[in-house]
Tab-separated table of C-alpha atoms and ligand atoms in Angstrom:
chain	number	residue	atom	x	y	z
A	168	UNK	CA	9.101	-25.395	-16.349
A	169	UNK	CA	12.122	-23.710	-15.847
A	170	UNK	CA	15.149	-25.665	-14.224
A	171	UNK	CA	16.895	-22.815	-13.128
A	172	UNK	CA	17.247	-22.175	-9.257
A	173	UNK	CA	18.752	-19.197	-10.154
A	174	UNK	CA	15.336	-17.685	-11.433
A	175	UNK	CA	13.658	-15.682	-9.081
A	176	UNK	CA	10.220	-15.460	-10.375
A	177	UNK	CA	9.704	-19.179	-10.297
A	178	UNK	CA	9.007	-19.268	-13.910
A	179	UNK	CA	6.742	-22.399	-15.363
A	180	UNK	CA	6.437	-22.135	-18.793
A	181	UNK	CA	2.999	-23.165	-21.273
A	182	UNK	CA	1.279	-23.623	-17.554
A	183	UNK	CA	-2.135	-24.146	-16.417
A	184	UNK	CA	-3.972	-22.869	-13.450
A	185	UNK	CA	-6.850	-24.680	-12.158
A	186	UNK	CA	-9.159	-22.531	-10.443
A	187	UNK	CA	-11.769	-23.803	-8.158
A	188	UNK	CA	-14.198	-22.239	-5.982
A	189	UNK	CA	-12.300	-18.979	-5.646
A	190	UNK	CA	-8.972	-21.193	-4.914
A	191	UNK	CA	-5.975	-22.443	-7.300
A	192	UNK	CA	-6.401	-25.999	-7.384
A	193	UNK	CA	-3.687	-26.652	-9.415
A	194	UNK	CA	-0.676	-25.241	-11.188
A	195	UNK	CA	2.170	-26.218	-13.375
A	196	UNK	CA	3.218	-26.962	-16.942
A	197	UNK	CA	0.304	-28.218	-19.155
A	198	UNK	CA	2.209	-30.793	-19.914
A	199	UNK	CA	2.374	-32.302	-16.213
A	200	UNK	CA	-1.696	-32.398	-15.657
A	201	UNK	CA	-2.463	-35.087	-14.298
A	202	UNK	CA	-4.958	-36.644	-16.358
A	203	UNK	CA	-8.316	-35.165	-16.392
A	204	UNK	CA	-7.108	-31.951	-14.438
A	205	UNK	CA	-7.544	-30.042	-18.047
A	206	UNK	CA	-10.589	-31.687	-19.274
A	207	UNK	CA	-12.454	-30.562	-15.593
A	208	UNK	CA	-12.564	-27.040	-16.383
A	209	UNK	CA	-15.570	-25.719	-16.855
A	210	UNK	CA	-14.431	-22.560	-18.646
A	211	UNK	CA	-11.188	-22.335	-20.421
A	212	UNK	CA	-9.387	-18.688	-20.620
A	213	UNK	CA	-6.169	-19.136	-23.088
A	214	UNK	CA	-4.187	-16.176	-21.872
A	215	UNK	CA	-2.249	-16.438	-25.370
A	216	UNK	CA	1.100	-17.407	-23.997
A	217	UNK	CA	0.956	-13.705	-21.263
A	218	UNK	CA	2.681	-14.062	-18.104
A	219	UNK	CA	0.462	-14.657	-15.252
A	220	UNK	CA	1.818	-13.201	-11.803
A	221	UNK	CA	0.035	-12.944	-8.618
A	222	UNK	CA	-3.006	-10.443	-8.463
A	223	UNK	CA	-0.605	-6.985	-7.234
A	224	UNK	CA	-1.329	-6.136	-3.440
A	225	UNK	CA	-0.796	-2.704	-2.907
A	226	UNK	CA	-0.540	-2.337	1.043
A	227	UNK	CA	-0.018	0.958	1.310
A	228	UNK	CA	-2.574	3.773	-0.183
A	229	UNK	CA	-4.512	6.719	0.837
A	230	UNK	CA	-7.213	6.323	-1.799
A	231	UNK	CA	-10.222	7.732	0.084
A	232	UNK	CA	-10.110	11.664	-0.051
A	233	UNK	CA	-11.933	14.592	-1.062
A	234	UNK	CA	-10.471	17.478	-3.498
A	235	UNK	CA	-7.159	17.494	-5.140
A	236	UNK	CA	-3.366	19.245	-4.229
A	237	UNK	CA	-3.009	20.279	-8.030
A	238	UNK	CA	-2.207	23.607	-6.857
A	239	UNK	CA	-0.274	23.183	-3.450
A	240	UNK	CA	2.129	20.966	-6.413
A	241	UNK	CA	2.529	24.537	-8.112
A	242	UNK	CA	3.371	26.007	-5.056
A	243	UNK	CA	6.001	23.347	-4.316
A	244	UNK	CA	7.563	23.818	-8.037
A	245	UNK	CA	8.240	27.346	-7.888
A	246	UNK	CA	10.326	26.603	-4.567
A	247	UNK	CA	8.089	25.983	-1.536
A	248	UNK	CA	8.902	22.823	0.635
A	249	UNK	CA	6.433	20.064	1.872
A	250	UNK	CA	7.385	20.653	5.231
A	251	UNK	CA	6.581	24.687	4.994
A	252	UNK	CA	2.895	24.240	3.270
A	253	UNK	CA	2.171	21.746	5.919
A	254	UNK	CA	3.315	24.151	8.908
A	255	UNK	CA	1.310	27.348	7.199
A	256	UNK	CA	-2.376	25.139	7.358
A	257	UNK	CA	-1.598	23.529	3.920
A	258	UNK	CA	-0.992	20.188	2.990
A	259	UNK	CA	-2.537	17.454	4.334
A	260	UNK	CA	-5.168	19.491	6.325
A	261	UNK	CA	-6.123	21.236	2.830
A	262	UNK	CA	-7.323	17.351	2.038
A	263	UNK	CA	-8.959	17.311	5.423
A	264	UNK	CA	-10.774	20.193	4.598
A	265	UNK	CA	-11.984	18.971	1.580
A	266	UNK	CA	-13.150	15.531	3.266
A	267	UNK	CA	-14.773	16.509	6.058
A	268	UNK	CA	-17.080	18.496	3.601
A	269	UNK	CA	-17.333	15.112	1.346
A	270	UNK	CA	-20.672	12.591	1.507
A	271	UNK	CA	-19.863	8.695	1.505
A	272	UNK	CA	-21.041	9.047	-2.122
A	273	UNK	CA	-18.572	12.129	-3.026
A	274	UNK	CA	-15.903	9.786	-1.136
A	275	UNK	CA	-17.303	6.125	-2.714
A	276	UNK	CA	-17.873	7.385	-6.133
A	277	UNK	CA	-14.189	9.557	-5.888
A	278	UNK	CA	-12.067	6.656	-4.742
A	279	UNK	CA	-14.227	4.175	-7.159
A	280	UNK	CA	-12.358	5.849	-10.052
A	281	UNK	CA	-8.914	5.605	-8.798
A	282	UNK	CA	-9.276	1.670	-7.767
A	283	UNK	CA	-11.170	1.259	-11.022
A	284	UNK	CA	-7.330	2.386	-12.907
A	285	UNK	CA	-5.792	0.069	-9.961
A	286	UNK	CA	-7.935	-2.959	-11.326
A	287	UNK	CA	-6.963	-2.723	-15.202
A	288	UNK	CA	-3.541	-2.572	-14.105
A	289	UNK	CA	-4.052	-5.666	-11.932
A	290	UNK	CA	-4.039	-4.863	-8.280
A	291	UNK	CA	-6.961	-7.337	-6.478
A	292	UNK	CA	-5.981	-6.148	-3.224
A	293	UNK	CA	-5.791	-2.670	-1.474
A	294	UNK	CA	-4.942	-1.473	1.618
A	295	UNK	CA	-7.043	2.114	2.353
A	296	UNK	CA	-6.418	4.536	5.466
A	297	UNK	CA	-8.469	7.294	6.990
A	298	UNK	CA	-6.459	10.013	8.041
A	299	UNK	CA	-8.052	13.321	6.522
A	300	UNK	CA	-11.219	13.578	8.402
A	301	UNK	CA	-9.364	13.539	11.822
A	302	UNK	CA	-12.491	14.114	13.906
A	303	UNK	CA	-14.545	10.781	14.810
A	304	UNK	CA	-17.158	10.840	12.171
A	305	UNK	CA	-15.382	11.572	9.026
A	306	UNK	CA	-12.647	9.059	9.666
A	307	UNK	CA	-15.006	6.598	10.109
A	308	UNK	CA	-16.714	7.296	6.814
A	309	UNK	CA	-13.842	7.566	5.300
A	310	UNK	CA	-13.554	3.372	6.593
A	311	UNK	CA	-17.060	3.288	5.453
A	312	UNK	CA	-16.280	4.609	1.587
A	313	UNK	CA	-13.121	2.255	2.180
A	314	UNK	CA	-15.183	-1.334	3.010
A	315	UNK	CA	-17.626	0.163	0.226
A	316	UNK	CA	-15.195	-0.302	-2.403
A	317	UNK	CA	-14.809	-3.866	-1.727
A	318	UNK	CA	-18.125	-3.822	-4.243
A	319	UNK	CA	-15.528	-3.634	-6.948
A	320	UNK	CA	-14.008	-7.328	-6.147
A	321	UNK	CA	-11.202	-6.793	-5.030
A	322	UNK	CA	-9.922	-6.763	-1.272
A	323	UNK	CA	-10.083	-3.844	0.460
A	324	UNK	CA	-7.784	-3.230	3.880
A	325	UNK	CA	-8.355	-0.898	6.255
A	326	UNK	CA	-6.477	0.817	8.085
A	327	UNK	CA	-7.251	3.826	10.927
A	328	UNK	CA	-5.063	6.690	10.540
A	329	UNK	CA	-6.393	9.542	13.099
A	330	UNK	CA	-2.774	10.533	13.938
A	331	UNK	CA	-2.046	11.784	10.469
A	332	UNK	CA	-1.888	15.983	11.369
A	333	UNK	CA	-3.316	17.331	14.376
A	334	UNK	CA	-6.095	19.167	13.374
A	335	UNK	CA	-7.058	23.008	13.433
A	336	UNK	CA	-9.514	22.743	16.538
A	337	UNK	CA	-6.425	21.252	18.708
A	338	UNK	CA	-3.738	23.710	18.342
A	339	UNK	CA	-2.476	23.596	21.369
A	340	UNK	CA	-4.028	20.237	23.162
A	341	UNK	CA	-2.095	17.819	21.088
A	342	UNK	CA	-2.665	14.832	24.162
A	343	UNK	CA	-6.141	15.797	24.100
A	344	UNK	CA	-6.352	14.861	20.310
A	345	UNK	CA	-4.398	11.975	20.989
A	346	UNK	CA	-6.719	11.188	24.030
A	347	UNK	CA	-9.665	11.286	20.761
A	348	UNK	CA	-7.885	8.678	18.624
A	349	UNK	CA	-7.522	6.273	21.762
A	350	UNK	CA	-10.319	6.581	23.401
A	351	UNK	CA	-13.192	6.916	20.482
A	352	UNK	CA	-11.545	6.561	16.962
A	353	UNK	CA	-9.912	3.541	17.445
A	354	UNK	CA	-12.293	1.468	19.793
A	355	UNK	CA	-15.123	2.250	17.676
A	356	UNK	CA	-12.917	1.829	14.278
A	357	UNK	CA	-12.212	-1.286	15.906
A	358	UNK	CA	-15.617	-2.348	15.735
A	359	UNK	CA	-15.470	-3.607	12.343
A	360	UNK	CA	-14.315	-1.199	9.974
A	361	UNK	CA	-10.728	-0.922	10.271
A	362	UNK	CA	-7.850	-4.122	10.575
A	363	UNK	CA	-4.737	-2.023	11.643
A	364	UNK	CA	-4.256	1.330	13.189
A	365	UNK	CA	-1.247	3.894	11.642
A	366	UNK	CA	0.161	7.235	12.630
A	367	UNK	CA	2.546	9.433	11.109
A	368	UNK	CA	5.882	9.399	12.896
A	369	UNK	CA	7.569	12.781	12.017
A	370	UNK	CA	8.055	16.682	12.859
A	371	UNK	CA	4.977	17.613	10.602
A	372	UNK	CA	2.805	14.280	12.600
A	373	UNK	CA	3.217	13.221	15.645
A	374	UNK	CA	6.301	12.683	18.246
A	375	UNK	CA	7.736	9.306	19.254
A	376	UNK	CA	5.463	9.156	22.295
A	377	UNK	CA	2.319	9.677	20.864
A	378	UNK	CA	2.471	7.291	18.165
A	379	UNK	CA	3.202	4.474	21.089
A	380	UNK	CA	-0.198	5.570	22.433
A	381	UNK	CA	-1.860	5.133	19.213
A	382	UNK	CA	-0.255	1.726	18.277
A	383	UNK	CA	-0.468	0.323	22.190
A	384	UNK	CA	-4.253	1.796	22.154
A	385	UNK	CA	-4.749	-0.063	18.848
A	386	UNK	CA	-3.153	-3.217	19.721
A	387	UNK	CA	-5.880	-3.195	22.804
A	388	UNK	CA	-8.126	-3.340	20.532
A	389	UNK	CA	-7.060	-5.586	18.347
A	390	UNK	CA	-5.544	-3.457	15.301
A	391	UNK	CA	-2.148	-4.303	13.927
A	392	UNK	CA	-0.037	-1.575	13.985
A	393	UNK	CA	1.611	0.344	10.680
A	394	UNK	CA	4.014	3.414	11.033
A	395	UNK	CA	4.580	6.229	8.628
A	396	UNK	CA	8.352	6.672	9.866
A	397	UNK	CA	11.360	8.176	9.196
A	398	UNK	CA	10.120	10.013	5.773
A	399	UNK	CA	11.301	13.335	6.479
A	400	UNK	CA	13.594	12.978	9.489
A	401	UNK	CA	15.151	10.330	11.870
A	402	UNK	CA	13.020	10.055	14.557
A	403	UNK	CA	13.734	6.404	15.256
A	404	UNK	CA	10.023	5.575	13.699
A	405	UNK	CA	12.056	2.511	12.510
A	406	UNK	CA	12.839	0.703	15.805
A	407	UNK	CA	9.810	2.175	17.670
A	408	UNK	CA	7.585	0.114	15.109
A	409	UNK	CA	9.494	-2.769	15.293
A	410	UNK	CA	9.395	-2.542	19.507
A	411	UNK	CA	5.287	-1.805	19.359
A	412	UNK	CA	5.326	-5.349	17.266
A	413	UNK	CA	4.278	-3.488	13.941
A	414	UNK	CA	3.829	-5.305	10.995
A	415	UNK	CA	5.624	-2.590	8.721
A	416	UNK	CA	6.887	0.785	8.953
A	417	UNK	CA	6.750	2.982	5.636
A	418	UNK	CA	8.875	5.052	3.843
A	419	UNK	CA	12.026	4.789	5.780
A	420	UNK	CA	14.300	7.403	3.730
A	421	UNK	CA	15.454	8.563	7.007
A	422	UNK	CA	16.161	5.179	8.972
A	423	UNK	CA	19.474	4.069	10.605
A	424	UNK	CA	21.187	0.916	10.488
A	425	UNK	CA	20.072	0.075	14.366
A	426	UNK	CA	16.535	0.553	12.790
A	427	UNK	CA	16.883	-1.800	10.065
A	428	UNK	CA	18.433	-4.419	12.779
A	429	UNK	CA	14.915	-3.980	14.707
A	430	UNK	CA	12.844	-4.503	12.144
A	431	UNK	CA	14.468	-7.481	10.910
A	432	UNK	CA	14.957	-8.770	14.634
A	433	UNK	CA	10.857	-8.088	15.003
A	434	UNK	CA	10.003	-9.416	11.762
A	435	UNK	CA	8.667	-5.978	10.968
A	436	UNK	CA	8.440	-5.098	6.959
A	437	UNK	CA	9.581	-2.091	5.296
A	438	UNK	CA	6.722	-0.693	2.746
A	439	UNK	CA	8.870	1.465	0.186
A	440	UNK	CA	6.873	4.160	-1.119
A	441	UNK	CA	9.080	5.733	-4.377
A	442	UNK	CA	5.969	7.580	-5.296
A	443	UNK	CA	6.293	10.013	-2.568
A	444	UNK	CA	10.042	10.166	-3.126
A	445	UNK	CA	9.920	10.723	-6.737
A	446	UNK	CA	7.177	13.544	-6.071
A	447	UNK	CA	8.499	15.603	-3.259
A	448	UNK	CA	12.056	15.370	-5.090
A	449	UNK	CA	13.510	14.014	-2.058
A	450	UNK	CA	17.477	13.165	-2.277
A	451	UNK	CA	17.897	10.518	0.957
A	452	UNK	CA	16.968	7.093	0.104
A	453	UNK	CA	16.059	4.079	2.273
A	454	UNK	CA	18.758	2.402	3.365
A	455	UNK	CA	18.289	-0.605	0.524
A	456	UNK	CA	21.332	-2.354	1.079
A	457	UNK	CA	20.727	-2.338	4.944
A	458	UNK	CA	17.502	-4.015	4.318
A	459	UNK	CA	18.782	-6.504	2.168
A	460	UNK	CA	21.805	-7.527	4.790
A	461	UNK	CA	19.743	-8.071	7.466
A	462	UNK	CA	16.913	-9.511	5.816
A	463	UNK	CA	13.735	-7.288	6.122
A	464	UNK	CA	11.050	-7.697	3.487
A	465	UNK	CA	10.997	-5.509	0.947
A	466	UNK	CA	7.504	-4.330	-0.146
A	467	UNK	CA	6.722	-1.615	-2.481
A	468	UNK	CA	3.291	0.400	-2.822
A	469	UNK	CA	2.322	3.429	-4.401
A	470	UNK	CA	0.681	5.748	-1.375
A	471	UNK	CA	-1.907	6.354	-3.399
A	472	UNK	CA	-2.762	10.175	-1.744
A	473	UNK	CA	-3.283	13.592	-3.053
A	474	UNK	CA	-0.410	15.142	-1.258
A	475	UNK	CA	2.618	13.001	-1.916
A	476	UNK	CA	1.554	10.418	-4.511
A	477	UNK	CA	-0.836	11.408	-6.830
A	478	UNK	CA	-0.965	7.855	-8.964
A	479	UNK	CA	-3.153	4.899	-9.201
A	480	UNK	CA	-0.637	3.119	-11.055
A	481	UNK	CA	1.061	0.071	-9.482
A	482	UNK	CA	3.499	-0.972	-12.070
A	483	UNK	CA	5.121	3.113	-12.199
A	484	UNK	CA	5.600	1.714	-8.032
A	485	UNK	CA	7.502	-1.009	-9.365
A	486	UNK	CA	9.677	1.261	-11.852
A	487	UNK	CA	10.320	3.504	-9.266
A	488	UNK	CA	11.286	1.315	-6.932
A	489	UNK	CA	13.722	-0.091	-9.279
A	490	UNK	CA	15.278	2.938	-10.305
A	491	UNK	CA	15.000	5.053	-7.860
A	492	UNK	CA	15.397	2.875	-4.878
A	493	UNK	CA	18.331	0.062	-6.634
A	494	UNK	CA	15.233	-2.619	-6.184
A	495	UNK	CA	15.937	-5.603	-8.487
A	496	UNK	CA	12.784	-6.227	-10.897
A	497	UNK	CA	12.041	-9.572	-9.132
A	498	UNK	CA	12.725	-7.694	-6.066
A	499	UNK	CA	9.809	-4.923	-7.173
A	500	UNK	CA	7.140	-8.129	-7.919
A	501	UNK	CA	7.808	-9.732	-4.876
A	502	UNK	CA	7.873	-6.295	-3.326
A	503	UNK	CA	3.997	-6.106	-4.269
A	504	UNK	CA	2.716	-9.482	-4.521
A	505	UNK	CA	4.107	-12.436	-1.806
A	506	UNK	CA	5.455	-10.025	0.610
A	507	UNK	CA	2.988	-7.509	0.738
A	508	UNK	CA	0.266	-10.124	1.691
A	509	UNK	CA	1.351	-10.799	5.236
A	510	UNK	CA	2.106	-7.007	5.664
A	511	UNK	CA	-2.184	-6.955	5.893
A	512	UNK	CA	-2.230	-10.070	7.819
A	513	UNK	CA	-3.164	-12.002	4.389
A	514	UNK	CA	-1.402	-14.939	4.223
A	515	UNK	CA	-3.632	-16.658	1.433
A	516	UNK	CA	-2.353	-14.663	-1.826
A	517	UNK	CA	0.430	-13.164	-3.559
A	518	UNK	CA	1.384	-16.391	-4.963
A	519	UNK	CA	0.553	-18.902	-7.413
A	520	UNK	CA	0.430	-22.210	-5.825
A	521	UNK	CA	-2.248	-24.660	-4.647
A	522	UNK	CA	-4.316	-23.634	-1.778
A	523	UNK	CA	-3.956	-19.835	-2.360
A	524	UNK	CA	-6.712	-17.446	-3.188
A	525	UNK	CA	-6.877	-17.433	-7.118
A	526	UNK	CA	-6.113	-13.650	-7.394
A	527	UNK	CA	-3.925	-13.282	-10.504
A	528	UNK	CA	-3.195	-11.007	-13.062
A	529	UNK	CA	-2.267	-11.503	-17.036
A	530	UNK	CA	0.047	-9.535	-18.192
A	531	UNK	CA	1.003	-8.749	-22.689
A	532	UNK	CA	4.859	-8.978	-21.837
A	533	UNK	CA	7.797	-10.616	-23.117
A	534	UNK	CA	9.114	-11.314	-19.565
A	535	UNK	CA	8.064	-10.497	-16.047
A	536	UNK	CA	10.895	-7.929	-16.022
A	537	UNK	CA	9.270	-5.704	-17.955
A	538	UNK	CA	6.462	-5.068	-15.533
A	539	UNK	CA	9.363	-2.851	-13.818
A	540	UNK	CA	10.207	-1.847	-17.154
A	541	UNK	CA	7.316	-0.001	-18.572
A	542	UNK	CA	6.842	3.337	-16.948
A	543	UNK	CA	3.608	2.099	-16.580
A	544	UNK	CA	3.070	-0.062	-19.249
A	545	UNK	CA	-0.287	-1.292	-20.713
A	546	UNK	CA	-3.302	-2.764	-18.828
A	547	UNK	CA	-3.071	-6.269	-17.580
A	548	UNK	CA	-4.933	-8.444	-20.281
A	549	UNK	CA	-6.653	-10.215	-17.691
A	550	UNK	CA	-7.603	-9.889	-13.945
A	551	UNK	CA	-8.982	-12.389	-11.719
A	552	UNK	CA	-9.641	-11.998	-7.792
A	553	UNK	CA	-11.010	-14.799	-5.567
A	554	UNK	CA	-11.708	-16.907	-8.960
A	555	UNK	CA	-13.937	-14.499	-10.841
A	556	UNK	CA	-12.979	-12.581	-13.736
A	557	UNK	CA	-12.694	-8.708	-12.972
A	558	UNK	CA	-11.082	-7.620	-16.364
B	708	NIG	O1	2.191	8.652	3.050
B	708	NIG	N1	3.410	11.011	5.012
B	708	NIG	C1	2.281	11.210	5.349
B	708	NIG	N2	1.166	10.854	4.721
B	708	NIG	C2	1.037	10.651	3.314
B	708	NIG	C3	0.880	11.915	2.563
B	708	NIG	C4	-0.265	12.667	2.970
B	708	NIG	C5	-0.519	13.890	2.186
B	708	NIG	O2	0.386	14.682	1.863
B	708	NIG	O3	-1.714	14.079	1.918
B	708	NIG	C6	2.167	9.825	2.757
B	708	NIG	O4	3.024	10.322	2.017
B	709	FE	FE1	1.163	7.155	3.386
C-alpha cells in the first residue's frame, strides 16, 4: 500500500480484489487479507503484477449511426469549416440521412463493432444518444440498437437527443419540431428506452430557449438533462444547464467564467470532449483552470460520432485531454472512471472499493500514468464488468 497522501490514484500495491456476486467484496494489499479472504475464491486470475483501475465509463458517445463522414473530413481539409458543411445540408444531417435508411440490425451490428474496440480497451460502461434519426421512429431505434448493445456486457446509457439539427422537413417551423421532441420523442423515449434527454446548444442546433423546452419537457418526464454547450460559440449553454439542474454540460470551449461558477454552484459536471477539438482543429479551449478553481468535475469522453470524433478509443480521450486540454494524468482517469459515474446517475462504479460494482480493467503498464501516455496504447489485459470476465 502506498503511504503517500500525495498520490492521487490511491495506489495499493501486490493487492487483491475479491469479487463476489458481481460486487467487490474486498480490496487491499494481499498481505492484509484477512484470513481466509484468499483461500474463498473460487477462481483465481493473477493479473501478473498489471495495474487494475476502474472499468473506463465513457459518458459521452454517439456510437449508434449509419454511414461514415470520411469524405465531408476531405472537404474540411482542403479548407471548408464545420459550421459551413452543416449550414449547406451537410454534416450531421448527412448521418441522419444515412440512419434513417439503417435497420436495427445495420445500426446493432454497426455500433457492435465500435463498442467491441471500446471493450478491449476497457470501457464497461457507455453512454449512447439518438440524435440522427430526428423523426420519432428512427430515434427511437436508434435507443433500441443502443439498449441492444447492452448484449455485449457492458452498461449501456441512453440518452435522447432529438434536438441535435433541425431536420430537412422543418425548415422553417423550428417550434413545431421542437413541439415533436416534447410532445412524442421524449414521453415515449421516456418509456423505457432512454435515462436523460440532450440537445445541442449552439448556432448550427438549437437557441437558448428551445433547449429549456427540451430539458424542462424531459425533466417532466423523468430524464436527466445533458447539454451540448458552448462548443462553437458562447451562448451561455454553460449556466442554462446548470439553471435546468443538468447533470453535465459538454464541450465547453466557449464557456465564461460566470458559467463555470453555475455549474459548480449546481453541482453540474463538465464532460470534456478533446476528440472533437483535436478533429475540427479548434484553437479555444475550455476554460481548465476555471474549472479547477471553482471545483467542477472534470470528466473526459471521447464523443464517439462520425462527424466530430471518429474514435472508439478511450485511452487517445485521456491523451488528449492531457495534452490538449492541460488535464493532469490522474486528472484524465478520474476524468473517465469515478467522476463520470454520477454524470449517468451511476453511483455504484468507477472505483475500486467494497460495495461497488466489480467493473475493472487490467492494464500491461509500468504506472497508471501511462494510460494518458500511450496515444492509445495496447489493449487492457483484462476486462471485467459486473464480476464476469469480458476480455
Ligand atoms: O458532440 N456537437 C454536436 N454533436 C456531435 C457531433 C455530431 C456530428 O458532427 O455528427 C458532437 O460533437
Ligand atoms: Fe456529442
Amino acid at each position: 500500500m502506498s503511504d503517500s497522501t500525495e498520490d492521487p490514484y490511491g495506489t495499493v500495491r501486490n493487492a487483491v480484489v475479491l469479487v463476489r456476486d458481481g460486487l467487490i467484496d474486498w480490496v487491499g494489499a494481499a498481505s492484509d487479507a484477512p484470513e481466509g479472504v484468499i483461500a474463498s475464491a473460487r477462481e483465481d486470475i493473477d493479473l501478473g503484477g498489471g495495474w487494475v483501475t476502474p472499468g473506463l465509463i465513457d459518458a459521452h458517445t454517439h456510437l449508434v449511426f449509419g454511414g461514415t463522414r470520411a469524405g465531408e473530413w476531405e472537404r474540411r481539409l482542403g479548407g471548408a469549416s464545420y459550421e459551413d458543411i452543416a449550414r449547406a445540408g451537410g454534416g450531421i444531417l448527412s448521418t441522419v440521412r444515412a440512419t434513417r435508411s439503417a435497420s436495427l440490425d445495420d445500426l446493432v451490428l454497426g455500433a457492435r463493432s465500435r463498442l467491441e474496440t471500446m471493450i478491449d480497451f476497457g470501457t464497461t460502461t457507455v453512454e449512447i444518444k439518438s440524435g440522427y434519426g430526428l423523426e420519432p421512429e428512427a430515434e427511437l431505434r436508434m435507443l433500441e440498437a443502443a439498449r441492444t448493445l447492452g448484449n455485449t456486457g457492458v452498461s449501456v446509457s441512453t440518452t435522447l437527443l432529438g434536438a441535435h439539427a433541425l431536420p430537412p422537413e422543418f425548415q422553417g417551423d423550428r417550434a413545431g419540431y421542437i413541439d415533436l421532441v416534447c410532445d412524442e420523442m421524449i414521453p415515449r423515449a421516456a418509456d423505457g428506452l432512454a435515462d436523460a434527454v440532450d440537445a445541442f446548444c449552439e448556432g448550427i442546433g438549437f437557441t437558448p430557449e428551445e433547449c429549456t423546452r427540451v430539458l424542462e419537457a424531459g425533466a417532466a418526464h423523468g430524464l436527466a438533462g445533458r447539454l451540448h454547450a458552448d462548443q462553437l460559440s458562447d451562448l451561455e449553454g454553460a449556466a442554462l444547464a446548470a439553471r435546468m439542474g443538468a447533470r453535465s454540460a459538454d464541450h465547453l470551449e466557449y464557456t465564461n467564467e460566470a458559467g463555470a461558477e453555475a455549474m459548480a454552484a449546481a453541482g453540474c459536471a463538465a464532460v470534456l470532449l478533446p476528440g472533437a477539438f483535436y478533429f475540427l482543429q479548434e484553437t479555444r479551449k475550455p476554460p481548465i483552470e476555471a474549472f479547477r478553481e471553482y471545483g467542477v468535475p472534470l470528466v473526459v469522453a471521447t464523443d464517439s460520432n462520425p462527424g466530430s470524433s471518429p474514435t472508439t478509443h478511450p485511452l487517445v480521450a485521456m491523451n488528449q485531454a492531457c495534452v490538449l486540454f492541460g488535464l493532469t494524468p490522474a486528472e484524465a482517469l478520474a476524468g473517465m472512471t469515478r467522476l463520470a459515474g454520477p454524470v449517468l446517475g451511476l453511483d455504484d462504479r468507477g472505483v475500486i472499493e467494497a460495495g461497488r460494482r466489480a467493473d475493472l480493467a487490467c492494464w500491461a503498464v509500468g504506472s497508471p500514468a501511462e494510460l494518458s501516455y500511450w496515444m492509445g496504447g495496447t489493449p487492457a489485459m483484462a476486462v471485467i464488468a459486473d464480476g464476469r470476465r469480458l476480455r
